[in-house]
PDB file of C-alpha atoms in Angstrom:
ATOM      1  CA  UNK A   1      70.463 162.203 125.407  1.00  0.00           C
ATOM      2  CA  UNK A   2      73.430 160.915 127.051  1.00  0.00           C
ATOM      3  CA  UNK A   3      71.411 160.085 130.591  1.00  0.00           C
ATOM      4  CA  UNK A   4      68.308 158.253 128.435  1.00  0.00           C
ATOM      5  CA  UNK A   5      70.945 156.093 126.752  1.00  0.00           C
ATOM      6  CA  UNK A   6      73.052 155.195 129.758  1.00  0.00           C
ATOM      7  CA  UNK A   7      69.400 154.767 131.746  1.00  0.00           C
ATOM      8  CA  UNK A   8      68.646 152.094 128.864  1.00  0.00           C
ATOM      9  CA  UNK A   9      71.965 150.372 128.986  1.00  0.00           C
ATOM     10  CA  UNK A  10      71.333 149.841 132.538  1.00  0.00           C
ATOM     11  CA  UNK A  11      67.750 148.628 131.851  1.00  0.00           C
ATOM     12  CA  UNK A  12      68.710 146.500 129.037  1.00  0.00           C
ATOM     13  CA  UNK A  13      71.699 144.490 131.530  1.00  0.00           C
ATOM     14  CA  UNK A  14      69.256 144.899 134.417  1.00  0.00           C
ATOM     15  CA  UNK A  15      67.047 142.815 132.479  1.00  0.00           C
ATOM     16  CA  UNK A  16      68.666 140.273 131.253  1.00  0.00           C
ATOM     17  CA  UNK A  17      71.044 139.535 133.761  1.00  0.00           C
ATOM     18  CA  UNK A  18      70.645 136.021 135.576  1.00  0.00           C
ATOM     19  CA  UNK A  19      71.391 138.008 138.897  1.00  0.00           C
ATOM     20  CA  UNK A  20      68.045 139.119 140.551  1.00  0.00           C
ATOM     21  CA  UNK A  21      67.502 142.954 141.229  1.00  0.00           C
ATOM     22  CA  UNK A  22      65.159 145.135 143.100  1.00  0.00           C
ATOM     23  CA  UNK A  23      65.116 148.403 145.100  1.00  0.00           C
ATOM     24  CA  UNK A  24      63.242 148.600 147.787  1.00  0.00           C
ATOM     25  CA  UNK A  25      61.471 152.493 149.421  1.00  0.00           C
ATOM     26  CA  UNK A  26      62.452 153.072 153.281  1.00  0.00           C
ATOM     27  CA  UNK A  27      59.836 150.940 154.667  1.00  0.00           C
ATOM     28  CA  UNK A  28      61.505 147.729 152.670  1.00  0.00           C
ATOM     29  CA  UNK A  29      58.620 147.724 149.807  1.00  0.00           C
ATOM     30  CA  UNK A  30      59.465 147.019 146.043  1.00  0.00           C
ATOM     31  CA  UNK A  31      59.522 149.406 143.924  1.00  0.00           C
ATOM     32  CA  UNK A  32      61.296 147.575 141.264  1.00  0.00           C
ATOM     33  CA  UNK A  33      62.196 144.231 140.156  1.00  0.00           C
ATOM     34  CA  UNK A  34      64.000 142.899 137.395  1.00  0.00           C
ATOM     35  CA  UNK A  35      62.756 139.417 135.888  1.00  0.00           C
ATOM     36  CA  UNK A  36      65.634 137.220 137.312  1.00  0.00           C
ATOM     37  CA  UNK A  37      64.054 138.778 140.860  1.00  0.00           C
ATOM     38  CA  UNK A  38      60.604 137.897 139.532  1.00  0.00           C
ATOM     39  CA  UNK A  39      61.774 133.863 138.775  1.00  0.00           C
ATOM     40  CA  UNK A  40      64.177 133.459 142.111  1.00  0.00           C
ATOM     41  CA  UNK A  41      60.090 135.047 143.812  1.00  0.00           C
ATOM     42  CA  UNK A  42      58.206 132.361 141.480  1.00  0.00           C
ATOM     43  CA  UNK A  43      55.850 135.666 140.656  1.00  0.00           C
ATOM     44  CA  UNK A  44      55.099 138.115 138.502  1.00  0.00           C
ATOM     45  CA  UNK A  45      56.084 141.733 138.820  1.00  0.00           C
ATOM     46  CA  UNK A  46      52.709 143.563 139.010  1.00  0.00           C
ATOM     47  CA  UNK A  47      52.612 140.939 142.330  1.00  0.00           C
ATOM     48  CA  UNK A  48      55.373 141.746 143.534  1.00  0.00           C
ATOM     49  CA  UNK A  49      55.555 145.640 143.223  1.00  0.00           C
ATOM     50  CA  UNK A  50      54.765 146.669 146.611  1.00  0.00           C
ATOM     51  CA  UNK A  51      55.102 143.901 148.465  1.00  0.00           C
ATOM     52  CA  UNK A  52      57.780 144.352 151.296  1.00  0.00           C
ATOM     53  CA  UNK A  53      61.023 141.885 151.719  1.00  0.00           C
ATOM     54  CA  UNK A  54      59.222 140.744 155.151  1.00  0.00           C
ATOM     55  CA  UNK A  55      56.358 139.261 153.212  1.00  0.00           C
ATOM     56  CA  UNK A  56      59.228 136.799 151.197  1.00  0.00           C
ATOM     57  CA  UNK A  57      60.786 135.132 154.105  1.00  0.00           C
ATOM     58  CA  UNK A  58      59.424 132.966 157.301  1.00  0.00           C
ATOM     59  CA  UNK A  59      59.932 134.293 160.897  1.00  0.00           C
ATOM     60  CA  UNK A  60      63.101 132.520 161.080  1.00  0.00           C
ATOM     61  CA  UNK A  61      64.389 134.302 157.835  1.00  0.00           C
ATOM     62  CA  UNK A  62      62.563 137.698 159.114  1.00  0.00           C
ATOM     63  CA  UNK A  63      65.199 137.896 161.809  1.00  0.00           C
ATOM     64  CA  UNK A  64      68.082 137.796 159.685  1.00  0.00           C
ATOM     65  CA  UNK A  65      66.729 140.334 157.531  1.00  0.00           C
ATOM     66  CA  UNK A  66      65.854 142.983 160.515  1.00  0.00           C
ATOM     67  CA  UNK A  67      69.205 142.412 161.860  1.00  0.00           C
ATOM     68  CA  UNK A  68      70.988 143.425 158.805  1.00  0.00           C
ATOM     69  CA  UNK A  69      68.828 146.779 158.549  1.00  0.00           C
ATOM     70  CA  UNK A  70      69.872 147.120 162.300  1.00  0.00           C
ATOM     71  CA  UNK A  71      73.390 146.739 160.815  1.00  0.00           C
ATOM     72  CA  UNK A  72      73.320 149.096 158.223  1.00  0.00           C
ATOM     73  CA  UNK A  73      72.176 151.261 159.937  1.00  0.00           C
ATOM     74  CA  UNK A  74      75.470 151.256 162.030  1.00  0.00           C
ATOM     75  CA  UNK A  75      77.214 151.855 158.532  1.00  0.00           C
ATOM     76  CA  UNK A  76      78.260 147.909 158.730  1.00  0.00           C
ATOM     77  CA  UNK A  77      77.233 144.998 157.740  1.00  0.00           C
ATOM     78  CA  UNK A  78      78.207 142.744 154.155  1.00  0.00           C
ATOM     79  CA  UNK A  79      76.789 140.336 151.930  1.00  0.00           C
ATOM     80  CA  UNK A  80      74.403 137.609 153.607  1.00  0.00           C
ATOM     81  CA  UNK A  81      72.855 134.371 153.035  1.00  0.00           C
ATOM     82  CA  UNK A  82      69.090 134.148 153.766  1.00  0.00           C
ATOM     83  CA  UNK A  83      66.195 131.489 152.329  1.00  0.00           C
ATOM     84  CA  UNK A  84      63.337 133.197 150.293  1.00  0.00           C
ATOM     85  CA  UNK A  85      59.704 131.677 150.470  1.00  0.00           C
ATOM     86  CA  UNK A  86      57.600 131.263 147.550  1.00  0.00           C
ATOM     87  CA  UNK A  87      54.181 130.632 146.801  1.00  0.00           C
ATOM     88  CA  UNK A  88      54.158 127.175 146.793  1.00  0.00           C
ATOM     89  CA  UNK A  89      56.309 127.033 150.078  1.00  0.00           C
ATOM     90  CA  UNK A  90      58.919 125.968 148.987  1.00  0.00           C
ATOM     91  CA  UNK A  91      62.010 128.173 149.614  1.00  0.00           C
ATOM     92  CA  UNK A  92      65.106 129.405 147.534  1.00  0.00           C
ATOM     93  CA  UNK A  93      68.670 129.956 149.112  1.00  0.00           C
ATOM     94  CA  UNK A  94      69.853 133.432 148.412  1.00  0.00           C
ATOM     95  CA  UNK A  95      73.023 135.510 148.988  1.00  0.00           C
ATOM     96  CA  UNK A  96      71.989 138.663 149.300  1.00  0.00           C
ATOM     97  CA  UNK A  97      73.707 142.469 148.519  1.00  0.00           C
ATOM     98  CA  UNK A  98      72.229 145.292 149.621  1.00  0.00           C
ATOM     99  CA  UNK A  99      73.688 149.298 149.570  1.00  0.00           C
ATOM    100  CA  UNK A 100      71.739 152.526 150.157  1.00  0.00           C
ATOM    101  CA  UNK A 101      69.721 153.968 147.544  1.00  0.00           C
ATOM    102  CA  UNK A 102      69.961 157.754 147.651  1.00  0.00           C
ATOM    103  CA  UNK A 103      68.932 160.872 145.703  1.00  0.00           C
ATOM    104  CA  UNK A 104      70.429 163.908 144.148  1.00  0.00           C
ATOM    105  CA  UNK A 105      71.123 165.034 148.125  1.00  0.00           C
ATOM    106  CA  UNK A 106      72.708 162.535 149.088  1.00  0.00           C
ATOM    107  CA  UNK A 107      69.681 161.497 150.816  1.00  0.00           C
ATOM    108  CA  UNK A 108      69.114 157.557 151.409  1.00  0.00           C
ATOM    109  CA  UNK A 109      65.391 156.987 150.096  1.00  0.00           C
ATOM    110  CA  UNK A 110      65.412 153.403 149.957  1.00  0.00           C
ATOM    111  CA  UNK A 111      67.835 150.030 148.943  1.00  0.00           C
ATOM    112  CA  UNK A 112      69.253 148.621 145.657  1.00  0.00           C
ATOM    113  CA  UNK A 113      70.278 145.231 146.003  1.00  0.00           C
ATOM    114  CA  UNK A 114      71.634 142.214 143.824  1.00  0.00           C
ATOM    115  CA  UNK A 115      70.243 138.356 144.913  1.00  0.00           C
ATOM    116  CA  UNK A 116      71.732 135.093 143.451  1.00  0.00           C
ATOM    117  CA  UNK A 117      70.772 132.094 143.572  1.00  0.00           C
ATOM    118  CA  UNK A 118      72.582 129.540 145.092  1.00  0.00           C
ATOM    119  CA  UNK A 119      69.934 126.893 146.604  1.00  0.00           C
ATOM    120  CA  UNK A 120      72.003 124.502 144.353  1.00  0.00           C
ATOM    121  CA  UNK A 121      75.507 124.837 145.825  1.00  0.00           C
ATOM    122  CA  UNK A 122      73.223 125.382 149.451  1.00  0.00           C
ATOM    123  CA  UNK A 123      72.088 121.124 148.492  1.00  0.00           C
ATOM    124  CA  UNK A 124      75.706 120.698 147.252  1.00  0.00           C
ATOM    125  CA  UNK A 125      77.206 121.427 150.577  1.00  0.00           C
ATOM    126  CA  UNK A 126      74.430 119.473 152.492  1.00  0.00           C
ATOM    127  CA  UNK A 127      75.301 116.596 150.556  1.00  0.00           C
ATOM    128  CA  UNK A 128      78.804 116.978 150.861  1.00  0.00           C
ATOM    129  CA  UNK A 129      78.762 117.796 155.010  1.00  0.00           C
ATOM    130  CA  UNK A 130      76.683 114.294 155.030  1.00  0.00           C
ATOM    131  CA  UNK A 131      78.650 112.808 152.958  1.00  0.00           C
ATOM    132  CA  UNK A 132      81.813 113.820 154.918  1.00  0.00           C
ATOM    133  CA  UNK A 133      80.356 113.026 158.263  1.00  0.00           C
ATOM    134  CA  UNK A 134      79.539 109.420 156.994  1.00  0.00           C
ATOM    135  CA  UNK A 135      82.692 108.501 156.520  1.00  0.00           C
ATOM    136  CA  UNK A 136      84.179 110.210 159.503  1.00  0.00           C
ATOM    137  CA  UNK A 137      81.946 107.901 161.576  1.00  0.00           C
ATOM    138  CA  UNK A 138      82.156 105.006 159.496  1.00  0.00           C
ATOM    139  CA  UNK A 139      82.890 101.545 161.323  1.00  0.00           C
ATOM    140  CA  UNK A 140      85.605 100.250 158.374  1.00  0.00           C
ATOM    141  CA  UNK A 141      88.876 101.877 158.393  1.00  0.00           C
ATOM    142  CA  UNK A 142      89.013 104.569 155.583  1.00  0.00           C
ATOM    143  CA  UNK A 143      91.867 106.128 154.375  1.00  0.00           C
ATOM    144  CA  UNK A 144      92.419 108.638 151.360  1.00  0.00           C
ATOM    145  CA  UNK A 145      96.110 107.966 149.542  1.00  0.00           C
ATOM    146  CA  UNK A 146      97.627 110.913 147.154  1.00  0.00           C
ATOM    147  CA  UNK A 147      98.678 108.651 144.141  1.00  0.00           C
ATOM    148  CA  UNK A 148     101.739 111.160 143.327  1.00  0.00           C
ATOM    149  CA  UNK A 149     103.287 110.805 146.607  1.00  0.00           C
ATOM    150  CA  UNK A 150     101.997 107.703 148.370  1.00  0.00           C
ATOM    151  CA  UNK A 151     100.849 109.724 151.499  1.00  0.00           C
ATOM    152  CA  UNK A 152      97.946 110.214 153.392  1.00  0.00           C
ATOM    153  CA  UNK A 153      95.667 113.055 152.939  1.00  0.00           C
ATOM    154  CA  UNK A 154      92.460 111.362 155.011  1.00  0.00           C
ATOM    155  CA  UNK A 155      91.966 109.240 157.539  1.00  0.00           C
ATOM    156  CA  UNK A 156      88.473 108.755 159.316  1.00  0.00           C
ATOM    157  CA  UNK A 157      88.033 108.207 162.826  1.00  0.00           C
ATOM    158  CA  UNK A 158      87.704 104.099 163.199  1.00  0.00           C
ATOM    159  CA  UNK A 159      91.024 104.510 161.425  1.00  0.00           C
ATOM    160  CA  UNK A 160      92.761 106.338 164.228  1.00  0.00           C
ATOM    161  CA  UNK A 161      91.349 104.592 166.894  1.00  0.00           C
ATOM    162  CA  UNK A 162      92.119 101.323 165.244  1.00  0.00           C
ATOM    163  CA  UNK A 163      96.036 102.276 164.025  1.00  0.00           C
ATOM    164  CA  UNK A 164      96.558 104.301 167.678  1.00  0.00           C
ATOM    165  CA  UNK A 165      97.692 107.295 166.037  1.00  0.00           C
ATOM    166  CA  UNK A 166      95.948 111.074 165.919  1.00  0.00           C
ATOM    167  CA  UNK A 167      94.485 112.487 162.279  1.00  0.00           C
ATOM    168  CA  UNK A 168      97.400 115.123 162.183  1.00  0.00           C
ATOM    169  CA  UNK A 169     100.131 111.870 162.895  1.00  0.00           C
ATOM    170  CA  UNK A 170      99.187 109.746 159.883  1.00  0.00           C
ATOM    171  CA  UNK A 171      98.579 112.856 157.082  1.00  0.00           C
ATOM    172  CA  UNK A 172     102.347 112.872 157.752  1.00  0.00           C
ATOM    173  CA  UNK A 173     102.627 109.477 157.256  1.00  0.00           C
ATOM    174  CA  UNK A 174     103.232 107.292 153.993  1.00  0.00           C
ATOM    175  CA  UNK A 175     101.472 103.966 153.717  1.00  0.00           C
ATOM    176  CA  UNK A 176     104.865 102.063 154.172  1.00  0.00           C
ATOM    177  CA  UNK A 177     104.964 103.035 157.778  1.00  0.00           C
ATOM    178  CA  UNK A 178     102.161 101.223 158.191  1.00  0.00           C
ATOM    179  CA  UNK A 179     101.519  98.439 155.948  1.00  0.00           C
ATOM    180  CA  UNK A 180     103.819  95.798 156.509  1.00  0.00           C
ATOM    181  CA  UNK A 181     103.918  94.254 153.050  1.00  0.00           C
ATOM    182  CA  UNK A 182     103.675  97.490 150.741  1.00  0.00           C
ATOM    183  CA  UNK A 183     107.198  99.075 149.625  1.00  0.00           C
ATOM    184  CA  UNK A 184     107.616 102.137 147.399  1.00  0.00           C
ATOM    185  CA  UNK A 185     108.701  99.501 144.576  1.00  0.00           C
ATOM    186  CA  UNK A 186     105.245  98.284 144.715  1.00  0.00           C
ATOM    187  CA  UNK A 187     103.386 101.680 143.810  1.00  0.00           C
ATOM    188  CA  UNK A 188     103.560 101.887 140.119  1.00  0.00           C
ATOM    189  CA  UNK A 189     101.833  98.368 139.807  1.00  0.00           C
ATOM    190  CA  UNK A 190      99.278  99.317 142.338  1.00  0.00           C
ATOM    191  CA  UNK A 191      98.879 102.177 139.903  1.00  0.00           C
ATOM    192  CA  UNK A 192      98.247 100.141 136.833  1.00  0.00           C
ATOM    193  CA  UNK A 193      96.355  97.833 138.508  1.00  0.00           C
ATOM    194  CA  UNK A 194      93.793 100.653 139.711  1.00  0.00           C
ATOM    195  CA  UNK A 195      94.024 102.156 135.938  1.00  0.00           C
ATOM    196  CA  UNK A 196      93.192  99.157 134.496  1.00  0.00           C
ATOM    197  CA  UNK A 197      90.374  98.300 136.454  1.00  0.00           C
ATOM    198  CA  UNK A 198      89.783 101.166 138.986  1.00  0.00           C
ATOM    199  CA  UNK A 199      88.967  98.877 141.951  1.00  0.00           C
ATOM    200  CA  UNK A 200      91.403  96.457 143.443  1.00  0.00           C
ATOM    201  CA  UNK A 201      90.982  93.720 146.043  1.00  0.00           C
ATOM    202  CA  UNK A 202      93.127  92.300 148.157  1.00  0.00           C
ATOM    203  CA  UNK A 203      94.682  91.749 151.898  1.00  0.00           C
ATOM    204  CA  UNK A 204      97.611  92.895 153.842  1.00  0.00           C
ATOM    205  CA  UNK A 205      99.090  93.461 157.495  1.00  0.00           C
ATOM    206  CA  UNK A 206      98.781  96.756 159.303  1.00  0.00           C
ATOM    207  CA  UNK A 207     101.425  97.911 161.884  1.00  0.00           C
ATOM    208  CA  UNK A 208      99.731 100.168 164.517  1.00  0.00           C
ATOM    209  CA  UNK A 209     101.243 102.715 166.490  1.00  0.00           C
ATOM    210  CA  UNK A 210     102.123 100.673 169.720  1.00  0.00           C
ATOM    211  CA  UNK A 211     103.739  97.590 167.299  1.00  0.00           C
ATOM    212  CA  UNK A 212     100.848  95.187 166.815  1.00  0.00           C
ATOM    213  CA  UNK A 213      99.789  93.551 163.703  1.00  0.00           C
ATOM    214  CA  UNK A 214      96.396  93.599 162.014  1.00  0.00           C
ATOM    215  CA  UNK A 215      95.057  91.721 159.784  1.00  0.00           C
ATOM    216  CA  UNK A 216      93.078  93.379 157.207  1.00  0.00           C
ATOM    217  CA  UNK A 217      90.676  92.995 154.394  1.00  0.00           C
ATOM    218  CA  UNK A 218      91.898  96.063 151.534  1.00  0.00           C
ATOM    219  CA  UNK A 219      89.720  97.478 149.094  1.00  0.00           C
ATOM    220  CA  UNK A 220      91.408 100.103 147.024  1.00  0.00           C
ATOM    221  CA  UNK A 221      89.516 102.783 144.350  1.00  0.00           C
ATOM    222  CA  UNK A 222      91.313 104.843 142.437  1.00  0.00           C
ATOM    223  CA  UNK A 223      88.716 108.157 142.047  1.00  0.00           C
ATOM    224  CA  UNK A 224      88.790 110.711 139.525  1.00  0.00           C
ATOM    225  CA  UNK A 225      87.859 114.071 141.483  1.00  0.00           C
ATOM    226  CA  UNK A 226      87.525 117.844 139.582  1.00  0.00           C
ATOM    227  CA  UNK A 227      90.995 118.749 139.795  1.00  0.00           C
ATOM    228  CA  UNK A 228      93.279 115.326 141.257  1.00  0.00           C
ATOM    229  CA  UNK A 229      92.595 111.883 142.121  1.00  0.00           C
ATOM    230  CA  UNK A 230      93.075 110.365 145.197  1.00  0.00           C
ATOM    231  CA  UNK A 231      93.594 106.584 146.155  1.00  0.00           C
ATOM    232  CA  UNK A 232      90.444 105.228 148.486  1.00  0.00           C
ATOM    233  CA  UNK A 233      91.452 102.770 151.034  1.00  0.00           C
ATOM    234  CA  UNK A 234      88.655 100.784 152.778  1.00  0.00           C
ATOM    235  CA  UNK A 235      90.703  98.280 155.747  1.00  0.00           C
ATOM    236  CA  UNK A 236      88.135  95.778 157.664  1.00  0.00           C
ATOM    237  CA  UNK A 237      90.245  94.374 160.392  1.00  0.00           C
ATOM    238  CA  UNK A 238      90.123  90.767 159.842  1.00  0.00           C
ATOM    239  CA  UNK A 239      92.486  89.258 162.794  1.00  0.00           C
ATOM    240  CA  UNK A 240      89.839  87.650 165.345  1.00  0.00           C
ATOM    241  CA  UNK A 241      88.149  86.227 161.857  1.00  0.00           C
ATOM    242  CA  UNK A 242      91.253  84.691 160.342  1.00  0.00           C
ATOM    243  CA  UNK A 243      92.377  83.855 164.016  1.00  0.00           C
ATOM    244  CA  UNK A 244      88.836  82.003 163.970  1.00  0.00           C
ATOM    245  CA  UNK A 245      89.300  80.017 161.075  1.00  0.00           C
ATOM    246  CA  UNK A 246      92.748  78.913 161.986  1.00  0.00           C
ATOM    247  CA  UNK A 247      91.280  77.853 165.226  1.00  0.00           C
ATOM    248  CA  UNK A 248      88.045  76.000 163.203  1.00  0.00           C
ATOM    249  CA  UNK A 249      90.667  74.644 161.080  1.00  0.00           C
ATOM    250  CA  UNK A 250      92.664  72.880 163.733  1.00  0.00           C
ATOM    251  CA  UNK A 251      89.816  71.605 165.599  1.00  0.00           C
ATOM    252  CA  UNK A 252      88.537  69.937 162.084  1.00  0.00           C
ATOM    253  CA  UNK A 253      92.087  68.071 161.570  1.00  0.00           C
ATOM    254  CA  UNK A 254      91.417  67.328 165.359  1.00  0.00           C
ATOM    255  CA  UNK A 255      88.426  65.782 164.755  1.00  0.00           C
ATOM    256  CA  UNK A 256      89.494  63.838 161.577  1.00  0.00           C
ATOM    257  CA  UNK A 257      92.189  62.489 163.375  1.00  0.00           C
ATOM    258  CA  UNK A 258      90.278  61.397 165.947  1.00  0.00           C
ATOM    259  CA  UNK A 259      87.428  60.009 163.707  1.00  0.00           C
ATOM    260  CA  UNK A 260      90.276  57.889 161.996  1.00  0.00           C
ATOM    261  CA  UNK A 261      91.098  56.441 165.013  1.00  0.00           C
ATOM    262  CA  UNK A 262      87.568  55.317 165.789  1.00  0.00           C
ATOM    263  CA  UNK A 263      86.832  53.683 162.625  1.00  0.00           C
ATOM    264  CA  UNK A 264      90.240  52.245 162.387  1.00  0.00           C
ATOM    265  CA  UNK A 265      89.025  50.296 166.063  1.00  0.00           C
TER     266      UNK A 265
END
């Protein structure tokens, strides 16, 4: 009596736990399935009863699968991350645990294993990685600020290149070193300002490594993350423009002067 209700207690979590479930015989086929299995399959469980784990995956996947059996066979291998293919071929990221299934003789007679789902953080990681590599190769100088201390935690690589110094230099760096105009007396209205309206505007001088001065165009977001915020700095080096204007600007008074003279004869 105690056996048929522990055997239901297992059943009953089995069933409705959002974790899929199956054991498989020695030749990889289902003999069981539990209905979180059946939804991560897209199918129903008379289908998928005795079907074998080859017949969800794609040759690529197929690989990964026989080279875990190779590994347990050793008495290694762990957890693993493999895609599932469903009808409709489209596929579902999986991480996958798998440990013997053995009788009353210690005898291994097949596989129980527990599959989750995680084709959602699998697109969250994508995005993020393009995200991340974006930036990294962006053309404007980008730089993340901690708000708390004023120092760099990011800085992308046209910022680098552009300020002369490595990553690991400037994430020991506080933005004083290198903007010219900036002072620590200045952070707590840079603060408010970013509260207040969350984007701020403006332009300052950077200081590279080897003592030249940039001009530069600043765009500064304060953004809320999960657990901090961080200050984003966007710098577009504007010295050849302003150097440019000053140069249009002189050539205009030039000309003025010059037209003056003409009508004045």
């Amino acid at each position: 009596e105690a056996l048929r209700n522990s055997e239901r207690r297992v059943k009953s979590i089995l069933e409705t736990a959002n974790e899929g479930f199956f054991i498989v015989d020695n030749n990889q086929e289902v003999i069981e399935a539990n209905p979180a299995m059946c939804g991560i399959l897209d199918r129903e469980l008379d289908e998928v009863i005795g079907m074998s784990l080859f017949d969800f995956v794609d040759e690529e996947n197929k690989k990964i699968f026989l080279k875990q059996i190779e590994l347990r066979k050793k008495g290694s291998g762990s957890s693993y991350e493999i895609a599932l293919s469903r009808p409709d071929g489209s596929q579902v990221f999986c991480l996958f645990n798998v440990m013997p299934f053995l009788d009353e003789n210690n005898e291994k007679i097949g596989a129980f294993g527990m599959v989750t789902d995680i084709t959602e953080r699998k697109q969250s990681e994508d995005r993020l990685r393009f995200t991340q590599t974006t930036v990294d190769k962006a053309a404007l100088n980008i730089f993340w600020v901690d708000p708390e201390t004023g120092m760099f935690t990011y800085a992308n690589e046209a910022a680098c290149s552009s300020m002369g110094y490595t990553r690991e230099e400037l994430l020991g760096m506080h933005v004083i070193q290198i903007d010219t105009g900036f002072s620590e007396e200045k952070f707590p209205g840079l603060m408010e300002a970013l509260k207040a309206q969350s984007y701020v505007e403006t332009e300052g001088i950077h200081r590279t490594k080897d003592g030249r001065l940039l001009n530069v165009s600043l765009s500064i977001v304060l953004t809320e993350l999960k657990d901090r915020r961080i200050i984003a700095v966007f710098a577009r080096d504007i010295t050849d423009k302003l150097k440019a204007e000053k140069e249009l600007k002189q050539k205009l008074e030039e000309l003025e002067e010059f037209n003056a003279l003409v009508v004045g004869r």
